Amino acid sequence: MSPILTLRRRTLLRAGLSGFALPFLPSLARAQGMTRPPLRFIALQSRDGCFESQFWPAQDPQTQVAPGVWAAPLSGISGQISPVLGTAFDAHRARFSLLRGVGYTHYAFHKACGPFSCSETPTAENSEDVPAAGSSVDCILENSSHFYGSPPALRALRISDSRAFGFWRPGGGTSGPVTRQSTVSTRNLRTLMTPLLGAAGGPAPVATLDEAALLDRVLLRYRGLETHMSLSLDDQQRVQAHAQRLTELRARAAATATPAPAQTSCAGLAAAPAGTRVIDRYNDVTSIIAAAFACDVTRIATLYLSHYDDEGTVGMSRHHDNSHLSRNDPTVLGNCRAWYGWQAARVASLMSKLSAITEFDGSSVLDNTVLVWANEDGVGDHHSAEGLPVLVAGGARGRLRMGQYLDFRRRPALTSGGYGGGRPQPGAPWSSGLRSVMTALGVPAAEFDRQGTHGAFGQFQPTYDMSVNIQDAANRRRQLLPYFSV
C-alpha cells in the first residue's frame, strides 16, 4: 500500500470520522517519538519593490523592546492593518509579524536579488542568473538532515510562472557549481496534484467500509492498546472510556448501516482543479500546498507571486514602471495597492487554509510552519537594497515571535550619506532574519553559514554604501534577529 493511501486511511479515521478516532495519548506518543508534528517552511516571493506608505501600518512602533528594536502588537492596530494588508489578515493577527527596517548587505540597484539567498545575481541588469553567493533557504532545508531526518515523498514543492528562486550550491560560499531548482507552473496543476491525487487526477481509492465494520477494526485496535506497556494508568483509563463510547456507536452503526464514503482525500482536496482564471489557479495552488503539508507529502513549498488579475489592470509592465515613478503619485500608489493587495489576499488565504487543519496534538499546520513573504527589492520607487517588506507567519511552535509589528530602522535617522534624506535606513541585515528562521526550523549554524561570504549566511559587500551606513548591523550577521527569535 502506498504511503499516501495509508495517510488517507488515517485521515478517514482522524478527520472524516472524528468521533471514532483514537484520543491523543501523551505516553504512547512519547514512546513512539511522535510528540510533535513536523515543522514546515513556505517561501513566497514577489518582484520589484512596494511603497512603504502602502505596505506598513500608519503608526510606527513606539515601544523599545530591545537595543535597536521597536515593537507594537498587531492586535492594537484599529481598522485595516495597512492599505495592502486588508481585513483578511484580521483573524491571523496573533499568528504573523511584520519586520520593518531589514535590508541586504550587498548591491541591489536594478538587479534581480534573492530574498531567500540574500545575494545578488552577478551578471546583467534584471538577470535571472544564479546568486553570486550561497544557496536559497529552501535548498538548505531540503538538504539538511536536521530538518529532514527521513524525507517524505516529495522533498520540495516549487511553483512559479516566472522566475525560479531556488538555488543549491553544495560547496557553499562563492565557488563550485550551482543548481537551479525546477518549478511547476500554476497552469500545470495536474502535475502538481499527482503526488496527492494519483496519476489519474482524482483521489486515490480507499476501500469502502460501512461504519460497523470500521468500528470493529478500531475496537480491535483499542483492545490491544488497553494493556500497552508504554501507556500510563491515566492513558489506559482514557482508552477504556473511549472504547466504551465506541461500543455504543457500534450498536447504533449496526442499526443504521450508514455506508462510509467510497473515496476520501487528504485535507479535503477531492478533485482536479477546473478553473482557468488567475485567481482560480492561485486558490488551487494554496489548497495543494495545504494538502501536501497535511498529508506529509512534503514539508517545503515555494511560490513566486507574479500576477495581479485576469483583466490586466495592473500588469507586470505597469507594476515594474512603479519602480521608477514618484511615491507621491496617486495613480502609482493605486497600482501598488492593487498589485500587492491582491497578492496579500492570496497569502492570507494560504494562512487560513493552514490554520484550519488540526494536527494530532491539537495545534494547527500553520502553528508548525514558518511562512515568509518577501520581496526582491525594497522601497517601491527604487530597485533598492533597503526597506524590504517582510511578513513572517506561523512561528514554528513559538520559536519566532508572532503578533508584532517590529521596527529595526535606525533611530535617530542618518542626516547625510547615501541613505540620508528620507530614504529607508535599515538597522538589521535581512540575512539575520533568515538565520532566525533556519535556526527555528532546527538547522545548525554550521550548515547555513557556509552558504555565504565573510563567515555568515548571505552576501556581504563592505565597500557598498548601504553596508558602510549600517556597518554595526552588518557586523551582526552571525547573530539572530533580536527580539524576533524567542
GROMACS .gro file of C-alpha atoms in nm:
model
  486
    1MET     CA    1   0.000   0.000   0.000
    2SER     CA    2   0.132   0.344  -0.090
    3PRO     CA    3   0.227   0.588   0.187
    4ILE     CA    4  -0.028   0.840   0.057
    5LEU     CA    5  -0.307   0.581   0.059
    6THR     CA    6  -0.208   0.485   0.413
    7LEU     CA    7  -0.222   0.852   0.511
    8ARG     CA    8  -0.566   0.880   0.359
    9ARG     CA    9  -0.686   0.588   0.569
   10ARG     CA   10  -0.553   0.770   0.874
   11THR     CA   11  -0.730   1.084   0.758
   12LEU     CA   12  -1.056   0.886   0.736
   13LEU     CA   13  -1.018   0.780   1.097
   14ARG     CA   14  -0.885   1.113   1.222
   15ALA     CA   15  -1.091   1.367   1.026
   16GLY     CA   16  -1.370   1.208   0.824
   17LEU     CA   17  -1.500   1.004   1.119
   18SER     CA   18  -1.361   1.209   1.403
   19GLY     CA   19  -1.595   1.057   1.658
   20PHE     CA   20  -1.425   0.720   1.611
   21ALA     CA   21  -1.069   0.850   1.630
   22LEU     CA   22  -0.820   0.744   1.893
   23PRO     CA   23  -0.779   1.016   2.158
   24PHE     CA   24  -0.434   1.171   2.182
   25LEU     CA   25  -0.238   0.962   2.431
   26PRO     CA   26   0.070   1.151   2.554
   27SER     CA   27   0.252   0.848   2.692
   28LEU     CA   28   0.213   0.643   2.372
   29ALA     CA   29   0.309   0.936   2.151
   30ARG     CA   30   0.626   0.988   2.354
   31ALA     CA   31   0.710   0.619   2.332
   32GLN     CA   32   0.677   0.631   1.953
   33GLY     CA   33   0.879   0.953   1.921
   34MET     CA   34   0.577   1.141   1.779
   35THR     CA   35   0.523   1.402   2.046
   36ARG     CA   36   0.512   1.690   1.796
   37PRO     CA   37   0.410   1.727   1.433
   38PRO     CA   38   0.684   1.803   1.178
   39LEU     CA   39   0.793   2.158   1.106
   40ARG     CA   40   0.737   2.305   0.758
   41PHE     CA   41   0.859   2.602   0.554
   42ILE     CA   42   0.695   2.818   0.287
   43ALA     CA   43   0.876   3.086   0.084
   44LEU     CA   44   0.658   3.338  -0.103
   45GLN     CA   45   0.847   3.584  -0.323
   46SER     CA   46   0.729   3.899  -0.504
   47ARG     CA   47   0.927   4.102  -0.755
   48ASP     CA   48   1.035   4.468  -0.752
   49GLY     CA   49   0.950   4.686  -0.453
   50CYS     CA   50   0.648   4.806  -0.256
   51PHE     CA   51   0.581   5.163  -0.143
   52GLU     CA   52   0.624   5.199   0.230
   53SER     CA   53   0.310   5.406   0.278
   54GLN     CA   54   0.105   5.120   0.130
   55PHE     CA   55   0.264   4.818   0.297
   56TRP     CA   56   0.328   4.931   0.655
   57PRO     CA   57   0.081   5.038   0.925
   58ALA     CA   58   0.035   5.415   0.951
   59GLN     CA   59   0.165   5.441   1.308
   60ASP     CA   60   0.528   5.347   1.376
   61PRO     CA   61   0.601   5.127   1.681
   62GLN     CA   62   0.696   5.340   1.981
   63THR     CA   63   0.796   5.084   2.247
   64GLN     CA   64   1.163   4.985   2.251
   65VAL     CA   65   1.177   4.615   2.337
   66ALA     CA   66   1.549   4.551   2.273
   67PRO     CA   67   1.851   4.753   2.158
   68GLY     CA   68   1.763   4.883   1.812
   69VAL     CA   69   1.417   4.720   1.809
   70TRP     CA   70   1.079   4.888   1.848
   71ALA     CA   71   0.754   4.691   1.860
   72ALA     CA   72   0.378   4.727   1.864
   73PRO     CA   73   0.120   4.444   1.884
   74LEU     CA   74  -0.078   4.396   1.565
   75SER     CA   75  -0.386   4.346   1.782
   76GLY     CA   76  -0.362   4.711   1.885
   77ILE     CA   77  -0.395   4.847   1.529
   78SER     CA   78  -0.751   4.966   1.472
   79GLY     CA   79  -0.912   4.908   1.135
   80GLN     CA   80  -0.722   4.762   0.841
   81ILE     CA   81  -0.355   4.692   0.920
   82SER     CA   82  -0.237   4.880   0.611
   83PRO     CA   83  -0.363   4.965   0.261
   84VAL     CA   84  -0.207   4.642   0.130
   85LEU     CA   85  -0.274   4.415   0.429
   86GLY     CA   86  -0.653   4.401   0.428
   87THR     CA   87  -0.921   4.259   0.655
   88ALA     CA   88  -0.837   3.901   0.550
   89PHE     CA   89  -0.544   3.924   0.794
   90ASP     CA   90  -0.755   4.024   1.094
   91ALA     CA   91  -0.823   3.665   1.202
   92HIS     CA   92  -0.448   3.592   1.199
   93ARG     CA   93  -0.305   3.893   1.381
   94ALA     CA   94  -0.165   3.673   1.658
   95ARG     CA   95  -0.003   3.438   1.407
   96PHE     CA   96   0.218   3.664   1.197
   97SER     CA   97   0.464   3.950   1.237
   98LEU     CA   98   0.582   4.235   1.015
   99LEU     CA   99   0.956   4.304   1.001
  100ARG     CA  100   1.049   4.660   0.902
  101GLY     CA  101   1.397   4.806   0.868
  102VAL     CA  102   1.579   4.499   0.737
  103GLY     CA  103   1.792   4.512   0.423
  104TYR     CA  104   2.052   4.342   0.211
  105THR     CA  105   2.421   4.388   0.281
  106HIS     CA  106   2.507   4.380  -0.089
  107TYR     CA  107   2.448   4.580  -0.403
  108ALA     CA  108   2.090   4.561  -0.525
  109PHE     CA  109   2.008   4.851  -0.757
  110HIS     CA  110   1.830   4.721  -1.069
  111LYS     CA  111   1.948   4.369  -1.011
  112ALA     CA  112   1.748   4.053  -0.950
  113CYS     CA  113   1.808   3.998  -0.581
  114GLY     CA  114   1.729   3.690  -0.382
  115PRO     CA  115   1.546   3.750  -0.054
  116PHE     CA  116   1.582   3.379   0.027
  117SER     CA  117   1.953   3.363  -0.057
  118CYS     CA  118   2.039   3.722   0.045
  119SER     CA  119   2.252   3.753  -0.265
  120GLU     CA  120   2.251   3.944  -0.592
  121THR     CA  121   2.297   3.800  -0.938
  122PRO     CA  122   2.647   3.868  -1.066
  123THR     CA  123   2.574   3.943  -1.431
  124ALA     CA  124   2.347   4.176  -1.631
  125GLU     CA  125   2.068   4.400  -1.505
  126ASN     CA  126   1.740   4.224  -1.428
  127SER     CA  127   1.926   3.896  -1.466
  128GLU     CA  128   1.770   3.567  -1.364
  129ASP     CA  129   2.112   3.412  -1.324
  130VAL     CA  130   2.226   3.218  -1.019
  131PRO     CA  131   2.310   3.410  -0.700
  132ALA     CA  132   2.664   3.534  -0.652
  133ALA     CA  133   2.693   3.355  -0.319
  134GLY     CA  134   2.543   3.065  -0.131
  135SER     CA  135   2.213   2.882  -0.166
  136SER     CA  136   1.850   2.965  -0.101
  137VAL     CA  137   1.685   2.874   0.229
  138ASP     CA  138   1.452   2.613   0.077
  139CYS     CA  139   1.751   2.422  -0.063
  140ILE     CA  140   1.945   2.448   0.263
  141LEU     CA  141   1.648   2.296   0.448
  142GLU     CA  142   1.591   2.033   0.181
  143ASN     CA  143   1.949   1.910   0.214
  144SER     CA  144   1.969   1.931   0.593
  145SER     CA  145   1.947   1.604   0.783
  146HIS     CA  146   1.837   1.810   1.084
  147PHE     CA  147   1.525   1.927   0.900
  148TYR     CA  148   1.462   1.608   0.701
  149GLY     CA  149   1.565   1.309   0.907
  150SER     CA  150   1.366   1.085   0.674
  151PRO     CA  151   1.245   1.283   0.368
  152PRO     CA  152   0.880   1.241   0.260
  153ALA     CA  153   0.767   1.154  -0.091
  154LEU     CA  154   0.841   1.499  -0.234
  155ARG     CA  155   1.136   1.693  -0.090
  156ALA     CA  156   1.003   2.032  -0.203
  157LEU     CA  157   0.709   2.169  -0.400
  158ARG     CA  158   0.822   2.467  -0.612
  159ILE     CA  159   0.566   2.669  -0.808
  160SER     CA  160   0.630   2.960  -1.044
  161ASP     CA  161   0.500   3.108  -1.368
  162SER     CA  162   0.802   3.337  -1.386
  163ARG     CA  163   1.141   3.318  -1.218
  164ALA     CA  164   1.287   3.033  -1.022
  165PHE     CA  165   1.445   3.136  -0.695
  166GLY     CA  166   1.557   2.800  -0.554
  167PHE     CA  167   1.934   2.757  -0.593
  168TRP     CA  168   2.162   2.492  -0.442
  169ARG     CA  169   2.539   2.535  -0.416
  170PRO     CA  170   2.669   2.219  -0.242
  171GLY     CA  171   3.012   2.371  -0.183
  172GLY     CA  172   2.873   2.688  -0.027
  173GLY     CA  173   3.045   3.027  -0.045
  174THR     CA  174   3.103   3.167  -0.391
  175SER     CA  175   3.267   2.873  -0.563
  176GLY     CA  176   3.156   2.550  -0.720
  177PRO     CA  177   2.854   2.459  -0.934
  178VAL     CA  178   2.506   2.594  -0.862
  179THR     CA  179   2.188   2.405  -0.944
  180ARG     CA  180   1.875   2.598  -1.037
  181GLN     CA  181   1.576   2.408  -0.900
  182SER     CA  182   1.296   2.335  -1.144
  183THR     CA  183   0.947   2.471  -1.086
  184VAL     CA  184   0.594   2.381  -1.192
  185SER     CA  185   0.362   2.641  -1.343
  186THR     CA  186   0.024   2.720  -1.193
  187ARG     CA  187  -0.107   2.636  -1.540
  188ASN     CA  188   0.005   2.276  -1.496
  189LEU     CA  189  -0.181   2.195  -1.177
  190ARG     CA  190  -0.243   1.834  -1.271
  191THR     CA  191   0.130   1.772  -1.243
  192LEU     CA  192   0.128   1.938  -0.903
  193MET     CA  193  -0.159   1.721  -0.789
  194THR     CA  194  -0.003   1.391  -0.893
  195PRO     CA  195   0.165   1.330  -0.555
  196LEU     CA  196  -0.166   1.397  -0.381
  197LEU     CA  197  -0.431   1.257  -0.610
  198GLY     CA  198  -0.257   0.996  -0.820
  199ALA     CA  199  -0.171   0.998  -1.191
  200ALA     CA  200  -0.537   0.979  -1.295
  201GLY     CA  201  -0.605   1.321  -1.147
  202GLY     CA  202  -0.861   1.200  -0.893
  203PRO     CA  203  -0.840   1.084  -0.533
  204ALA     CA  204  -0.666   0.753  -0.480
  205PRO     CA  205  -0.929   0.490  -0.399
  206VAL     CA  206  -0.995   0.392  -0.041
  207ALA     CA  207  -1.171   0.066   0.033
  208THR     CA  208  -1.542   0.108   0.111
  209LEU     CA  209  -1.620   0.012   0.471
  210ASP     CA  210  -1.952   0.050   0.646
  211GLU     CA  211  -1.935   0.216   0.987
  212ALA     CA  212  -1.999  -0.104   1.178
  213ALA     CA  213  -1.710  -0.284   1.007
  214LEU     CA  214  -1.485   0.017   1.058
  215LEU     CA  215  -1.572   0.030   1.427
  216ASP     CA  216  -1.500  -0.339   1.464
  217ARG     CA  217  -1.146  -0.277   1.337
  218VAL     CA  218  -1.094   0.024   1.559
  219LEU     CA  219  -1.228  -0.159   1.866
  220LEU     CA  220  -0.990  -0.447   1.798
  221ARG     CA  221  -0.704  -0.198   1.795
  222TYR     CA  222  -0.826  -0.047   2.121
  223ARG     CA  223  -0.830  -0.387   2.294
  224GLY     CA  224  -0.466  -0.423   2.203
  225LEU     CA  225  -0.387  -0.079   2.336
  226GLU     CA  226  -0.553  -0.125   2.673
  227THR     CA  227  -0.257  -0.326   2.800
  228HIS     CA  228   0.017  -0.148   2.602
  229MET     CA  229   0.328  -0.138   2.820
  230SER     CA  230   0.401   0.223   2.720
  231LEU     CA  231   0.067   0.354   2.845
  232SER     CA  232   0.037   0.524   3.179
  233LEU     CA  233  -0.254   0.437   3.408
  234ASP     CA  234  -0.430   0.760   3.308
  235ASP     CA  235  -0.398   0.676   2.939
  236GLN     CA  236  -0.524   0.322   2.997
  237GLN     CA  237  -0.834   0.471   3.154
  238ARG     CA  238  -0.874   0.708   2.857
  239VAL     CA  239  -0.861   0.413   2.616
  240GLN     CA  240  -1.113   0.213   2.817
  241ALA     CA  241  -1.354   0.505   2.841
  242HIS     CA  242  -1.326   0.576   2.468
  243ALA     CA  243  -1.372   0.208   2.386
  244GLN     CA  244  -1.699   0.210   2.577
  245ARG     CA  245  -1.820   0.505   2.369
  246LEU     CA  246  -1.716   0.322   2.052
  247THR     CA  247  -1.911   0.014   2.162
  248GLU     CA  248  -2.221   0.229   2.191
  249LEU     CA  249  -2.154   0.380   1.849
  250ARG     CA  250  -2.108   0.028   1.711
  251ALA     CA  251  -2.457  -0.067   1.819
  252ARG     CA  252  -2.607   0.241   1.651
  253ALA     CA  253  -2.400   0.186   1.335
  254ALA     CA  254  -2.525  -0.172   1.303
  255ALA     CA  255  -2.882  -0.048   1.327
  256THR     CA  256  -2.847   0.227   1.068
  257ALA     CA  257  -2.589   0.062   0.838
  258THR     CA  258  -2.474   0.401   0.710
  259PRO     CA  259  -2.203   0.345   0.447
  260ALA     CA  260  -1.870   0.524   0.470
  261PRO     CA  261  -1.758   0.733   0.172
  262ALA     CA  262  -1.611   0.530  -0.111
  263GLN     CA  263  -1.333   0.787  -0.153
  264THR     CA  264  -1.158   1.039   0.061
  265SER     CA  265  -0.861   1.269   0.025
  266CYS     CA  266  -0.607   1.449   0.236
  267ALA     CA  267  -0.726   1.781   0.378
  268GLY     CA  268  -1.035   1.782   0.160
  269LEU     CA  269  -0.856   1.800  -0.179
  270ALA     CA  270  -1.104   1.587  -0.367
  271ALA     CA  271  -1.081   1.670  -0.736
  272ALA     CA  272  -0.858   1.812  -1.004
  273PRO     CA  273  -0.897   2.191  -1.042
  274ALA     CA  274  -1.123   2.314  -1.317
  275GLY     CA  275  -1.088   2.693  -1.301
  276THR     CA  276  -0.878   2.874  -1.560
  277ARG     CA  277  -0.870   3.231  -1.422
  278VAL     CA  278  -0.559   3.351  -1.241
  279ILE     CA  279  -0.741   3.363  -0.909
  280ASP     CA  280  -0.871   3.009  -0.963
  281ARG     CA  281  -0.518   2.883  -1.025
  282TYR     CA  282  -0.383   3.054  -0.714
  283ASN     CA  283  -0.669   2.928  -0.500
  284ASP     CA  284  -0.595   2.576  -0.622
  285VAL     CA  285  -0.223   2.620  -0.558
  286THR     CA  286  -0.278   2.727  -0.196
  287SER     CA  287  -0.511   2.429  -0.146
  288ILE     CA  288  -0.246   2.198  -0.290
  289ILE     CA  289   0.022   2.333  -0.056
  290ALA     CA  290  -0.208   2.289   0.245
  291ALA     CA  291  -0.296   1.934   0.141
  292ALA     CA  292   0.067   1.843   0.075
  293PHE     CA  293   0.160   1.955   0.426
  294ALA     CA  294  -0.140   1.783   0.587
  295CYS     CA  295  -0.053   1.453   0.417
  296ASP     CA  296   0.321   1.496   0.474
  297VAL     CA  297   0.385   1.466   0.102
  298THR     CA  298   0.638   1.745   0.152
  299ARG     CA  299   0.740   1.997   0.419
  300ILE     CA  300   0.881   2.266   0.190
  301ALA     CA  301   0.692   2.482  -0.059
  302THR     CA  302   0.795   2.787  -0.261
  303LEU     CA  303   0.569   3.011  -0.468
  304TYR     CA  304   0.664   3.303  -0.691
  305LEU     CA  305   0.379   3.557  -0.679
  306SER     CA  306   0.391   3.708  -1.028
  307HIS     CA  307   0.028   3.804  -1.100
  308TYR     CA  308  -0.238   4.051  -1.004
  309ASP     CA  309  -0.557   3.975  -1.201
  310ASP     CA  310  -0.700   3.842  -1.527
  311GLU     CA  311  -0.809   4.179  -1.656
  312GLY     CA  312  -0.457   4.317  -1.676
  313THR     CA  313  -0.546   4.637  -1.490
  314VAL     CA  314  -0.201   4.629  -1.332
  315GLY     CA  315   0.012   4.405  -1.548
  316MET     CA  316   0.377   4.319  -1.496
  317SER     CA  317   0.498   4.612  -1.706
  318ARG     CA  318   0.296   4.868  -1.516
  319HIS     CA  319   0.398   4.716  -1.185
  320HIS     CA  320   0.763   4.745  -1.288
  321ASP     CA  321   0.708   5.104  -1.403
  322ASN     CA  322   0.609   5.187  -1.046
  323SER     CA  323   0.969   5.122  -0.952
  324HIS     CA  324   1.070   5.435  -1.144
  325LEU     CA  325   0.782   5.670  -1.062
  326SER     CA  326   0.700   5.907  -0.779
  327ARG     CA  327   0.585   5.778  -0.443
  328ASN     CA  328   0.351   6.078  -0.430
  329ASP     CA  329   0.158   5.997  -0.749
  330PRO     CA  330  -0.195   5.875  -0.656
  331THR     CA  331  -0.214   5.654  -0.967
  332VAL     CA  332   0.117   5.491  -0.886
  333LEU     CA  333   0.010   5.427  -0.527
  334GLY     CA  334  -0.320   5.285  -0.654
  335ASN     CA  335  -0.129   5.044  -0.877
  336CYS     CA  336   0.076   4.938  -0.577
  337ARG     CA  337  -0.233   4.876  -0.363
  338ALA     CA  338  -0.397   4.675  -0.640
  339TRP     CA  339  -0.093   4.457  -0.716
  340TYR     CA  340   0.024   4.389  -0.363
  341GLY     CA  341  -0.325   4.390  -0.214
  342TRP     CA  342  -0.426   4.105  -0.446
  343GLN     CA  343  -0.110   3.912  -0.365
  344ALA     CA  344  -0.153   3.979   0.009
  345ALA     CA  345  -0.503   3.829  -0.010
  346ARG     CA  346  -0.353   3.511  -0.155
  347VAL     CA  347  -0.105   3.499   0.136
  348ALA     CA  348  -0.390   3.540   0.385
  349SER     CA  349  -0.588   3.266   0.208
  350LEU     CA  350  -0.298   3.023   0.241
  351MET     CA  351  -0.262   3.112   0.609
  352SER     CA  352  -0.634   3.042   0.661
  353LYS     CA  353  -0.611   2.702   0.495
  354LEU     CA  354  -0.310   2.600   0.704
  355SER     CA  355  -0.476   2.730   1.019
  356ALA     CA  356  -0.790   2.523   0.953
  357ILE     CA  357  -0.602   2.189   0.953
  358THR     CA  358  -0.569   2.039   1.302
  359GLU     CA  359  -0.264   1.829   1.388
  360PHE     CA  360  -0.273   1.520   1.610
  361ASP     CA  361  -0.160   1.723   1.912
  362GLY     CA  362  -0.433   1.984   1.872
  363SER     CA  363  -0.216   2.251   1.708
  364SER     CA  364  -0.270   2.371   1.352
  365VAL     CA  365  -0.048   2.316   1.050
  366LEU     CA  366   0.016   2.693   1.049
  367ASP     CA  367   0.143   2.672   1.409
  368ASN     CA  368   0.406   2.422   1.292
  369THR     CA  369   0.508   2.621   0.984
  370VAL     CA  370   0.727   2.920   0.907
  371LEU     CA  371   0.576   3.114   0.616
  372VAL     CA  372   0.784   3.404   0.481
  373TRP     CA  373   0.659   3.657   0.223
  374ALA     CA  374   0.940   3.879   0.098
  375ASN     CA  375   1.039   4.097  -0.200
  376GLU     CA  376   1.334   4.101  -0.434
  377ASP     CA  377   1.368   4.475  -0.371
  378GLY     CA  378   1.276   4.726  -0.105
  379VAL     CA  379   1.111   5.064  -0.142
  380GLY     CA  380   0.874   5.092  -0.438
  381ASP     CA  381   1.027   5.380  -0.635
  382HIS     CA  382   1.378   5.241  -0.637
  383HIS     CA  383   1.530   4.899  -0.709
  384SER     CA  384   1.687   4.910  -0.368
  385ALA     CA  385   1.863   4.705  -0.105
  386GLU     CA  386   1.694   4.871   0.189
  387GLY     CA  387   1.346   4.871   0.338
  388LEU     CA  388   1.241   4.519   0.234
  389PRO     CA  389   0.873   4.446   0.304
  390VAL     CA  390   0.868   4.121   0.503
  391LEU     CA  391   0.585   3.920   0.660
  392VAL     CA  392   0.653   3.606   0.864
  393ALA     CA  393   0.370   3.378   0.982
  394GLY     CA  394   0.334   3.059   1.184
  395GLY     CA  395   0.635   3.097   1.408
  396ALA     CA  396   0.750   2.732   1.428
  397ARG     CA  397   0.568   2.648   1.753
  398GLY     CA  398   0.659   2.970   1.929
  399ARG     CA  399   1.024   2.984   1.830
  400LEU     CA  400   0.968   3.310   1.643
  401ARG     CA  401   0.774   3.598   1.795
  402MET     CA  402   0.437   3.641   1.626
  403GLY     CA  403   0.167   3.907   1.651
  404GLN     CA  404   0.409   4.201   1.632
  405TYR     CA  405   0.494   4.497   1.412
  406LEU     CA  406   0.873   4.502   1.460
  407ASP     CA  407   1.079   4.801   1.350
  408PHE     CA  408   1.457   4.769   1.316
  409ARG     CA  409   1.521   5.104   1.143
  410ARG     CA  410   1.798   5.330   1.265
  411ARG     CA  411   1.691   5.578   1.532
  412PRO     CA  412   1.789   5.854   1.508
  413ALA     CA  413   1.799   5.852   1.128
  414LEU     CA  414   2.110   5.949   0.937
  415THR     CA  415   2.104   6.303   0.805
  416SER     CA  416   2.377   6.261   0.545
  417GLY     CA  417   2.534   5.993   0.331
  418GLY     CA  418   2.387   5.765   0.068
  419TYR     CA  419   2.083   5.674   0.274
  420GLY     CA  420   2.002   6.007   0.434
  421GLY     CA  421   1.738   6.249   0.312
  422GLY     CA  422   1.431   6.045   0.398
  423ARG     CA  423   1.531   5.713   0.242
  424PRO     CA  424   1.472   5.394   0.443
  425GLN     CA  425   1.759   5.321   0.678
  426PRO     CA  426   1.774   4.953   0.773
  427GLY     CA  427   1.921   4.875   1.111
  428ALA     CA  428   1.946   4.497   1.071
  429PRO     CA  429   2.056   4.265   0.791
  430TRP     CA  430   1.779   4.052   0.642
  431SER     CA  431   2.026   3.763   0.640
  432SER     CA  432   1.991   3.764   1.021
  433GLY     CA  433   1.616   3.728   0.979
  434LEU     CA  434   1.663   3.417   0.767
  435ARG     CA  435   1.923   3.297   1.016
  436SER     CA  436   1.650   3.315   1.281
  437VAL     CA  437   1.411   3.125   1.053
  438MET     CA  438   1.656   2.842   0.980
  439THR     CA  439   1.752   2.816   1.347
  440ALA     CA  440   1.383   2.793   1.444
  441LEU     CA  441   1.346   2.509   1.192
  442GLY     CA  442   1.629   2.316   1.356
  443VAL     CA  443   1.915   2.377   1.112
  444PRO     CA  444   2.252   2.433   1.286
  445ALA     CA  445   2.461   2.739   1.202
  446ALA     CA  446   2.737   2.523   1.053
  447GLU     CA  447   2.502   2.428   0.768
  448PHE     CA  448   2.389   2.776   0.663
  449ASP     CA  449   2.688   2.995   0.748
  450ARG     CA  450   2.890   2.819   0.480
  451GLN     CA  451   2.624   2.938   0.234
  452GLY     CA  452   2.751   3.295   0.232
  453THR     CA  453   3.054   3.523   0.245
  454HIS     CA  454   3.264   3.666   0.526
  455GLY     CA  455   3.176   3.375   0.756
  456ALA     CA  456   2.797   3.416   0.764
  457PHE     CA  457   2.487   3.337   0.560
  458GLY     CA  458   2.426   3.565   0.261
  459GLN     CA  459   2.638   3.805   0.061
  460PHE     CA  460   2.829   4.093   0.219
  461GLN     CA  461   2.996   4.376   0.025
  462PRO     CA  462   3.162   4.604   0.282
  463THR     CA  463   3.251   4.868   0.022
  464TYR     CA  464   2.889   4.929  -0.074
  465ASP     CA  465   2.736   5.247   0.067
  466MET     CA  466   2.450   5.076   0.245
  467SER     CA  467   2.684   4.839   0.425
  468VAL     CA  468   2.901   5.132   0.533
  469ASN     CA  469   2.599   5.314   0.675
  470ILE     CA  470   2.479   5.010   0.870
  471GLN     CA  471   2.824   4.868   0.940
  472ASP     CA  472   2.723   4.800   1.301
  473ALA     CA  473   2.426   4.593   1.183
  474ALA     CA  474   2.624   4.417   0.910
  475ASN     CA  475   2.874   4.307   1.173
  476ARG     CA  476   2.589   4.125   1.349
  477ARG     CA  477   2.524   3.889   1.059
  478ARG     CA  478   2.617   3.592   1.276
  479GLN     CA  479   2.352   3.682   1.533
  480LEU     CA  480   1.983   3.601   1.536
  481LEU     CA  481   1.747   3.886   1.465
  482PRO     CA  482   1.690   4.035   1.811
  483TYR     CA  483   1.350   4.000   1.981
  484PHE     CA  484   1.212   3.821   1.673
  485SER     CA  485   1.384   3.499   1.785
  486VAL     CA  486   1.237   3.370   2.110
   0.00000   0.00000   0.00000
